[in-house]
Coordinates of C-alpha atoms in Angstrom, one line a residue:
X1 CA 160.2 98.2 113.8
X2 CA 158.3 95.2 114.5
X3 CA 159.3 92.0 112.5
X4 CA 156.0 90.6 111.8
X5 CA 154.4 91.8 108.6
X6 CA 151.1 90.7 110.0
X7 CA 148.9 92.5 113.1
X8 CA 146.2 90.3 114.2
X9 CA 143.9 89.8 116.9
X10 CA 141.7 87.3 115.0
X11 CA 139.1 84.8 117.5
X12 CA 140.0 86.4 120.4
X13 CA 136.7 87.3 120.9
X14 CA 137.6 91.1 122.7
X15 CA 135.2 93.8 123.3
X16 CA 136.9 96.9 122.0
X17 CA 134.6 99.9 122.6
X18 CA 136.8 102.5 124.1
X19 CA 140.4 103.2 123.2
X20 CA 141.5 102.4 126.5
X21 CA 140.4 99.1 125.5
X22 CA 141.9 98.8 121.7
X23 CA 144.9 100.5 123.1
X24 CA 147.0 98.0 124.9
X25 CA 146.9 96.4 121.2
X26 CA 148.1 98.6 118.9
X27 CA 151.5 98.6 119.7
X28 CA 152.4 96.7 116.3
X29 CA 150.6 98.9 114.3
X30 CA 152.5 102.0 116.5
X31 CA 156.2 100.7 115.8
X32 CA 156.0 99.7 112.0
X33 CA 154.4 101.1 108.8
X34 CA 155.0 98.3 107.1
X35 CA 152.5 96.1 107.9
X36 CA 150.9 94.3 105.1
X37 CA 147.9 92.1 106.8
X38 CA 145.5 93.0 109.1
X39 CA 143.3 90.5 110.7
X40 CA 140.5 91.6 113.6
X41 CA 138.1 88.7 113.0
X42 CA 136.0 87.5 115.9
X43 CA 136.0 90.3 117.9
X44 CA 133.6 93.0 118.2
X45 CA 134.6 96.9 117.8
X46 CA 133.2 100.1 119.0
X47 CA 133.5 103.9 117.5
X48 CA 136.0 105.5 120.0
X49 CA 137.9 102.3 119.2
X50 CA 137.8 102.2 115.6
X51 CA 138.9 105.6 115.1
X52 CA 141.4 105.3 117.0
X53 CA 142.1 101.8 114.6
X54 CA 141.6 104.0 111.6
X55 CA 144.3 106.5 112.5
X56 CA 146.9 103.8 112.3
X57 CA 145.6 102.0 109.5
X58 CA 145.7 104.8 107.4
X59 CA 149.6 105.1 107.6
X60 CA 150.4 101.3 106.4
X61 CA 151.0 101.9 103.1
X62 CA 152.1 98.6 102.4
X63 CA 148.9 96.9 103.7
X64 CA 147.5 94.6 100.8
X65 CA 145.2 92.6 103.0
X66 CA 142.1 93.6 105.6
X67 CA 140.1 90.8 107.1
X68 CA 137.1 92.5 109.2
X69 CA 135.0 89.6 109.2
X70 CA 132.6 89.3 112.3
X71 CA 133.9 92.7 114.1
X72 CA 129.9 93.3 115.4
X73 CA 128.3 91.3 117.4
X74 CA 126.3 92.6 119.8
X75 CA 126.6 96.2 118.6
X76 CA 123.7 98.2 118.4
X77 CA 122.3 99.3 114.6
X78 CA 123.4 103.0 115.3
X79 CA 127.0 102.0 116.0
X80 CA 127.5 100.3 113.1
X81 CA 128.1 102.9 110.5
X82 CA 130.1 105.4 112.6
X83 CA 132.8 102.4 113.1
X84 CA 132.9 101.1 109.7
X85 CA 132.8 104.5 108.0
X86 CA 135.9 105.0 110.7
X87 CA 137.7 102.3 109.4
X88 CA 137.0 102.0 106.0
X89 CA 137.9 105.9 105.3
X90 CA 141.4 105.1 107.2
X91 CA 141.7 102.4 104.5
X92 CA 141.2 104.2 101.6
X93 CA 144.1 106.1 102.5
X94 CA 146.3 102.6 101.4
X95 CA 147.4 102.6 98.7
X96 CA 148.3 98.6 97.9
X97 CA 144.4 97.6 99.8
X98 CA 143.7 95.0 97.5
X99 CA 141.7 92.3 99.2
X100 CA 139.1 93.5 102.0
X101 CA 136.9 90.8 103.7
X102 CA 134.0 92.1 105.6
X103 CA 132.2 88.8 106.0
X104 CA 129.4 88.2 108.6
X105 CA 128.2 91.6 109.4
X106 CA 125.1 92.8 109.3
X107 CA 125.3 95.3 106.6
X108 CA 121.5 96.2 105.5
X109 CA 120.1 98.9 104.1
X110 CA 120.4 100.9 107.3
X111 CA 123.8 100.6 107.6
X112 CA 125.6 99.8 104.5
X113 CA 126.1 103.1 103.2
X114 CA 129.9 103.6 104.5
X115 CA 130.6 100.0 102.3
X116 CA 128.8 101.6 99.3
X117 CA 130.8 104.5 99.5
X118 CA 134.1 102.8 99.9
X119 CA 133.4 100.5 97.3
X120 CA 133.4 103.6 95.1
X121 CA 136.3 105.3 95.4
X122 CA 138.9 102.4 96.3
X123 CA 140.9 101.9 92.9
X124 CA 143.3 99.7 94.1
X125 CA 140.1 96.7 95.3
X126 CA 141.1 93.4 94.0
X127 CA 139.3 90.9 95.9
X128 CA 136.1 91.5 97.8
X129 CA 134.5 89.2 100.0
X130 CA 131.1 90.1 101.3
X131 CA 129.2 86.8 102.6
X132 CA 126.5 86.4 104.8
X133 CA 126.1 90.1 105.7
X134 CA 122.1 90.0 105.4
X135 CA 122.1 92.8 102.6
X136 CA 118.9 92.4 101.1
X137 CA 118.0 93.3 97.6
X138 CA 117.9 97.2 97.9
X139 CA 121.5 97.3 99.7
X140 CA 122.4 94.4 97.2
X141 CA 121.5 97.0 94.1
X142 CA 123.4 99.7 96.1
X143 CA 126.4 97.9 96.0
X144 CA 126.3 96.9 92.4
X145 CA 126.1 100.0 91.7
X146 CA 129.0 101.1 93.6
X147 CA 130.9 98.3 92.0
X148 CA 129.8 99.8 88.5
X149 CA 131.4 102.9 89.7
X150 CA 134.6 101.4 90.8
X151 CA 134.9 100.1 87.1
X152 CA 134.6 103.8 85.5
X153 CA 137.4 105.0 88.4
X154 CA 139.9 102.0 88.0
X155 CA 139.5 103.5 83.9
X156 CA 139.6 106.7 84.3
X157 CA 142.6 106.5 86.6
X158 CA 144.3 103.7 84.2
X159 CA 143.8 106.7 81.6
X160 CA 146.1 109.0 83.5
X161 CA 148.9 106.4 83.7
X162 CA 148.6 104.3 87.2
X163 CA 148.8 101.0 87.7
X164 CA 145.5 99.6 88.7
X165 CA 144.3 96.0 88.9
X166 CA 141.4 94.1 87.8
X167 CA 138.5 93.3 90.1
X168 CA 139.4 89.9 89.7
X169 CA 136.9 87.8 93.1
X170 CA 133.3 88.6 94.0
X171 CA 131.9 86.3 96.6
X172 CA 128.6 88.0 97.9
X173 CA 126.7 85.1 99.2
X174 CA 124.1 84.3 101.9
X175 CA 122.7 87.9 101.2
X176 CA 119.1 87.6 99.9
X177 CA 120.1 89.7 97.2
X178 CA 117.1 88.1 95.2
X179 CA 115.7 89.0 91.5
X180 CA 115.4 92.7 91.9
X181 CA 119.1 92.9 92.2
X182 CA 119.8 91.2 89.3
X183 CA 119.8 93.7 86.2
X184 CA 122.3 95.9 88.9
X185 CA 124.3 93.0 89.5
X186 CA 124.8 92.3 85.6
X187 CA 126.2 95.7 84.9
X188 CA 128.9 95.3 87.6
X189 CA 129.8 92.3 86.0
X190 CA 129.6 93.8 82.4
X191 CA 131.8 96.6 83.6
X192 CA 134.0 94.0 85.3
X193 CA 134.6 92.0 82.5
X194 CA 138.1 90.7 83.9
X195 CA 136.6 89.2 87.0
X196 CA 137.7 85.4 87.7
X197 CA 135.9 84.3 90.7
X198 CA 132.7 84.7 91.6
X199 CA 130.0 83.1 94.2
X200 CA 127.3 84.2 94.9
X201 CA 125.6 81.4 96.6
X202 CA 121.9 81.0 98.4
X203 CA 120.7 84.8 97.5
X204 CA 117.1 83.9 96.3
X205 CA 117.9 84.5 93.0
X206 CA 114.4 83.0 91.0
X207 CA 114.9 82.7 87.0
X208 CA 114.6 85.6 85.7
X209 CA 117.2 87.2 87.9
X210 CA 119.6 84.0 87.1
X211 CA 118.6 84.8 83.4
X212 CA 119.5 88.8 83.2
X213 CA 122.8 87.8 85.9
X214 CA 124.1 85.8 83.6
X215 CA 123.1 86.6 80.2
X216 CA 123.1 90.4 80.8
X217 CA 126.3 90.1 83.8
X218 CA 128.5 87.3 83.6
X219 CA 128.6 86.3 79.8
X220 CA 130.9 89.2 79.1
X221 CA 133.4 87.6 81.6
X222 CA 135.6 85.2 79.3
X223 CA 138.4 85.1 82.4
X224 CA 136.1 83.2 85.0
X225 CA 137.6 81.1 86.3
X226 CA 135.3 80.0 89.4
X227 CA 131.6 80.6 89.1
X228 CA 129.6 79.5 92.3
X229 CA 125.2 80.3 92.1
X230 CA 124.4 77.2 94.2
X231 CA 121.1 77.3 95.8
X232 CA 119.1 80.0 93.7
X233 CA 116.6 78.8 91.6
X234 CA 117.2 78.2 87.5
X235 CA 115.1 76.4 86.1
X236 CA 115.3 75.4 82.4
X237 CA 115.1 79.7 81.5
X238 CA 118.5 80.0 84.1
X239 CA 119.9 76.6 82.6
X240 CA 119.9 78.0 79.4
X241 CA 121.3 81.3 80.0
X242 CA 124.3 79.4 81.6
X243 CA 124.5 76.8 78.6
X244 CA 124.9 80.0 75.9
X245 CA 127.5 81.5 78.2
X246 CA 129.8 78.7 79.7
X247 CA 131.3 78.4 76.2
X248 CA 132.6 81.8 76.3
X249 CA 134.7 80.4 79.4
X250 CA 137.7 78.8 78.6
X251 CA 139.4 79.0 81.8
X252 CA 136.3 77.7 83.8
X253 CA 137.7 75.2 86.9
X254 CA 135.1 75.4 89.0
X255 CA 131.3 75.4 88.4
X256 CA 128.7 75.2 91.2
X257 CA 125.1 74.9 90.4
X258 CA 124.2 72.5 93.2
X259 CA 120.8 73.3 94.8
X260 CA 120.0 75.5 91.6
X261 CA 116.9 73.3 90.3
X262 CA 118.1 72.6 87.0
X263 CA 115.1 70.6 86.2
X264 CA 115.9 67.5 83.9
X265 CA 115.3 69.1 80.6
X266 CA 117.9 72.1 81.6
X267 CA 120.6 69.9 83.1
X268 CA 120.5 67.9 79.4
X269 CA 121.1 71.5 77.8
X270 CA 123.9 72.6 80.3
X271 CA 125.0 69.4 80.0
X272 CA 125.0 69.5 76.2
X273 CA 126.8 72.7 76.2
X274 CA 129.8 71.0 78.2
X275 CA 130.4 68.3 75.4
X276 CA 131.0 70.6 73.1
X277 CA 134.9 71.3 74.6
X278 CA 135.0 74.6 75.0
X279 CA 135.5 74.3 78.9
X280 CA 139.1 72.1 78.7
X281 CA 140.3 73.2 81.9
X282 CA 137.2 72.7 84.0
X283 CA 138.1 70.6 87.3
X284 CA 134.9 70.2 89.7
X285 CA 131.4 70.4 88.4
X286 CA 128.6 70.4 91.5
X287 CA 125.3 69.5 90.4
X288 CA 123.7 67.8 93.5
X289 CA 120.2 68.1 94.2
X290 CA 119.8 69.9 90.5
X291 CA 116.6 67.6 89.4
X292 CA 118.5 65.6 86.8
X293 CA 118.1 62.7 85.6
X294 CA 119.9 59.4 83.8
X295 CA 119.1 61.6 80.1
X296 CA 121.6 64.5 81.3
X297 CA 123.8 62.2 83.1
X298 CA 124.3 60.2 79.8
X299 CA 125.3 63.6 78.3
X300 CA 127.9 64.3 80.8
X301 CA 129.3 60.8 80.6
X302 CA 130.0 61.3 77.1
X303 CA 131.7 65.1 77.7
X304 CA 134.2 63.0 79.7
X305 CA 134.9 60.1 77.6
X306 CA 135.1 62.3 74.1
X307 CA 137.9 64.5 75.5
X308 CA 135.9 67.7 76.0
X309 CA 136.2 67.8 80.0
X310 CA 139.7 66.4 80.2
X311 CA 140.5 68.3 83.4
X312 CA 137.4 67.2 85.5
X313 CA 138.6 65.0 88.3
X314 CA 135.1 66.0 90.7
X315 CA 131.7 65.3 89.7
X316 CA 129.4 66.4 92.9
X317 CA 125.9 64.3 91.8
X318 CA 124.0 63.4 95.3
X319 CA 120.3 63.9 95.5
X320 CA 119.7 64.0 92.0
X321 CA 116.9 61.5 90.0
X322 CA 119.6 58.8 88.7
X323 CA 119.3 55.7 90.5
X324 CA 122.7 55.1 92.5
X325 CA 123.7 52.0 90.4
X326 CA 122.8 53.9 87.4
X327 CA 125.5 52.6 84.5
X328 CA 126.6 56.2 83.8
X329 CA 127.8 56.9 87.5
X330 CA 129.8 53.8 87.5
X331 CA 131.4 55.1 84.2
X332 CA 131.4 58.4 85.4
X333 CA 133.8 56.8 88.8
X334 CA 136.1 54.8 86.3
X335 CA 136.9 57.9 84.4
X336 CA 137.9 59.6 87.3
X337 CA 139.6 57.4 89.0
X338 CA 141.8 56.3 85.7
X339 CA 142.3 60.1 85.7
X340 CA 143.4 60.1 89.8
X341 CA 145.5 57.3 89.2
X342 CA 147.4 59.1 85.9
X343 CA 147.9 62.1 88.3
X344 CA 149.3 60.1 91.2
X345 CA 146.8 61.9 93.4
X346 CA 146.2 60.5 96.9
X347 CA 142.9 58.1 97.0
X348 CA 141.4 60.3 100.0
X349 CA 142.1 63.3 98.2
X350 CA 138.2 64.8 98.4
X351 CA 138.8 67.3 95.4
X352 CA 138.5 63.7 93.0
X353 CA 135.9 61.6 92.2
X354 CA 132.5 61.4 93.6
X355 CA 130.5 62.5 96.0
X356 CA 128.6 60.5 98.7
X357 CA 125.3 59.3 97.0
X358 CA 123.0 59.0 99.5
X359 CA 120.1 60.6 98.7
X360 CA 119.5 59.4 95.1
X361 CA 116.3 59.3 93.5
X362 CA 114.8 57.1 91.6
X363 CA 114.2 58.1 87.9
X364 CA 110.5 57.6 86.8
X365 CA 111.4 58.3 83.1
X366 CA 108.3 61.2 82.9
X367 CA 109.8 64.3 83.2
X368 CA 107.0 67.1 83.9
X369 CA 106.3 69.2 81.0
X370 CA 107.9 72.9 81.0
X371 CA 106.7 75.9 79.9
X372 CA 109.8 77.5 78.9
X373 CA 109.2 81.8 79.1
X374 CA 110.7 83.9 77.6
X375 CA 109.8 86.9 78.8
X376 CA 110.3 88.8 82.4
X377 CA 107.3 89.6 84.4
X378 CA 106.6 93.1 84.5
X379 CA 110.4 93.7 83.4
X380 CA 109.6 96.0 80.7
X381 CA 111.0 94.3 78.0
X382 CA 110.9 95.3 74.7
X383 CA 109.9 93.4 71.7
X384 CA 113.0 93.4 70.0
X385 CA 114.6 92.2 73.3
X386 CA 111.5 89.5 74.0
X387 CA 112.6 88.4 70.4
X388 CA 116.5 88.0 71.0
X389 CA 115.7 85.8 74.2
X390 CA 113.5 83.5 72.3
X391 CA 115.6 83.0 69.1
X392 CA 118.7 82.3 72.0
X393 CA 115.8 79.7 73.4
X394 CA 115.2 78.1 70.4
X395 CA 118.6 77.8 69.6
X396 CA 120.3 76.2 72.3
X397 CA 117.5 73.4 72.3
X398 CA 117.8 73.0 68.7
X399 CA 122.0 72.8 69.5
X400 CA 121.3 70.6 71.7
X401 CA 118.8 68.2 69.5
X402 CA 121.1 68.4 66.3
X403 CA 123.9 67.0 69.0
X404 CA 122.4 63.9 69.6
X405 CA 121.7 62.8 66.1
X406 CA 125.4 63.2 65.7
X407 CA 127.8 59.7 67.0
X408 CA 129.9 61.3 69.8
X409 CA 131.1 58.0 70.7
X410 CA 131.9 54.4 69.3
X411 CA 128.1 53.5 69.9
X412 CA 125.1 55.8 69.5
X413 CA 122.8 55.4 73.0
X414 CA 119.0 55.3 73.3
X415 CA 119.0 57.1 76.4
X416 CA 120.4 60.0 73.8
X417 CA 118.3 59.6 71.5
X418 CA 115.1 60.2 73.5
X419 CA 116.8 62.9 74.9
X420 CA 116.5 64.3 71.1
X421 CA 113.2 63.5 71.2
X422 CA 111.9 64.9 74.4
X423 CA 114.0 68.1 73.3
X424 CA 112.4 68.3 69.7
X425 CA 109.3 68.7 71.3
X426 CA 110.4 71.4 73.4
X427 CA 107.7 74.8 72.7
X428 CA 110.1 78.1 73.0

């Protein structure tokens, strides 16, 4: 028996076509069924070798963790799914597979299909890591919907008395997923309602698809811990689908919406939303380059200092429209520090504080009137379902309106009170 619990040949960058060339590696996986992490990133694998792979995989059933990130380059399109289909039915044959990372490969719509129907049947998935793997948004609907049918497995089998875990991490970035994927995406997560990390960054998600993601998907998930939607595109629609739904998330450490084009109007909702204190254990908050401006910064300064953020020690703010000696970000960088110093955390500990600012805007104090919609193009919405969005429209504005009129803090600011204003005016 080998003594290592772990076979790798991660970064070595081989060429394993044939299984004269996989062979001379195998020999861990020949003397011990008990291996329990497999690791072949950075190398690039053929069909006569990964059948020969599968074959041995199959028999470690105490395997928990499979990293196949980058195991293609260079292979041709049409040797693609005969490997991974290899592979990934050898897996399903372990029983304790939990965490499978199949990063930066080019799974689209012509080769995804051994994924989708993995992704089906393996009960015992836990964590699933699928970034950069240029799926597209008809392979990103395809594996939401295998996802959906993992959920009614991992039930049915719970139903008959096994143990079986949660789908607890999604990260399914850098994948174009876009809009149309959306509405497939939000009934994964609506049938995943234990998930607890999620990321699903630069996918070209515009504002309706942030809207039915989130208010459709990810609402029903009260155990997130992590959400991550940098770089799509919100808007004040997306801004306010997120506002509505980060209250149901009291375990909520870690929310990226850098990139996400907030506007200033829907940062001051979100922002809103955050004072409230139903997000107590939220740590790091990235809003860089998310259009706001000194109105929703004022907002955030006072979710810190009335105690409803008293876990948030990072505060990413760089390319926004707040001047960098804005008042608020030097109040902002006192509370945090006060709260590094009370946690004896080390001064050049990046996950405190503030980020680099510079690329600061300047505020100009006119923010551009919005349209706010409230209907999908051509989504085929009903009436009823056109009237729910608009009564959730016009009632986290007014939330957000009757919140300023109401002394948060020792003093009552102007900056707060035009943010009232320039809400109260707001056309749903």
């Amino acid at each position: 028996m080998a003594s290592t619990s772990t076979f790798s040949l991660a970064s070595r960058s081989l060429r394993l076509t044939s299984v004269a060339d996989i062979q001379p590696h195998l020999e861990p996986l020949q003397s011990s069924d008990s291996i329990t992490t497999v690791i072949l990133s950075g190398n690039t694998i053929g069909v006569p070798a990964s059948e020969t792979l599968a074959a041995l995989l199959s028999n470690q059933k105490s395997l928990h963790t499979a990293k196949l990130d980058d195991i293609y380059t260079s292979r041709l399109l049409d040797e693609i799914p005969p490997s991974l289909d290899a592979i990934l039915t050898g897996l399903l044959r372990c029983p304790k597979l939990e965490t499978i990372d199949l990063s930066d490969n080019a799974f689209g719509l012509n080769t995804v299909e051994p994924l989708v129907k993995f992704l089906r049947q393996h009960v015992p998935l836990r964590h699933l890591f699928l970034n950069n793997n240029g799926l597209g948004p008809h392979a990103g609907v395809l594996i939401a919907e295998a996802l959906t049918e993992l959920a009614r497995r991992k039930k049915e089998a719970r139903s008959k008395g096994q143990d079986v875990p949660d789908l607890e991490t999604v990260v399914c970035g850098r994948n174009r997923l876009e809009s149309g994927s959306a509405a497939a995406w939000a009934k994964a997560y609506q049938a995943h309602p234990n998930v607890k990390i999620v990321r699903m960054v630069q996918n070209g998600i515009r504002p309706d698809g942030v809207v039915s993601l989130i208010r459709d998907g990810l609402a029903n998930c009260k155990k997130l811990q992590v959400l991550d939607l940098q770089d799509n595109t919100f808007t004040v629609n997306g801004s306010m689908a997120l506002a509505n739904a980060v209250r149901s998330f009291p375990d909520i450490e870690e929310l990226g919406i850098s990139d996400a084009y907030l506007k200033a109007r829907g940062a001051s909702v979100l922002m809103n939303a955050l004072s409230k204190g139903d997000n107590k254990a939220l740590k790091t908050i990235k809003l860089q380059y998310a259009e706001m401006n000194k109105k929703g910064l004022k907002l955030l300064v006072t979710a810190i200092g009335n105690g409803a953020l008293p876990a948030l020690q990072r505060v990413e703010l760089n390319g926004n429209k707040i001047p960098e000696d804005d008042e608020s970000i030097a109040e902002i960088r006192q509370l945090l520090d006060e709260r590094r110093t009370t946690a004896a955390a080390d001064e050049d500990d990046e996950t405190w504080g503030i980020d680099e600012l510079d690329e600061m805007e300047s505020d100009d104090e006119e923010e551009e009137e919005e349209e706010i919609e409230t209907g999908r193009p051509d989504s085929g919405e009903s009436a009823e379902d056109k009237h729910d969005r608009e009564k959730l429209g016009e009632r986290v504005v007014q939330e957000a309106d009757q919140a300023q009129s109401q002394p948060v803090a020792e003093k009552k600011e102007k900056d707060v009170d035009d943010l009232a204003d320039a809400l109260s005016k707001t056309e749903i």
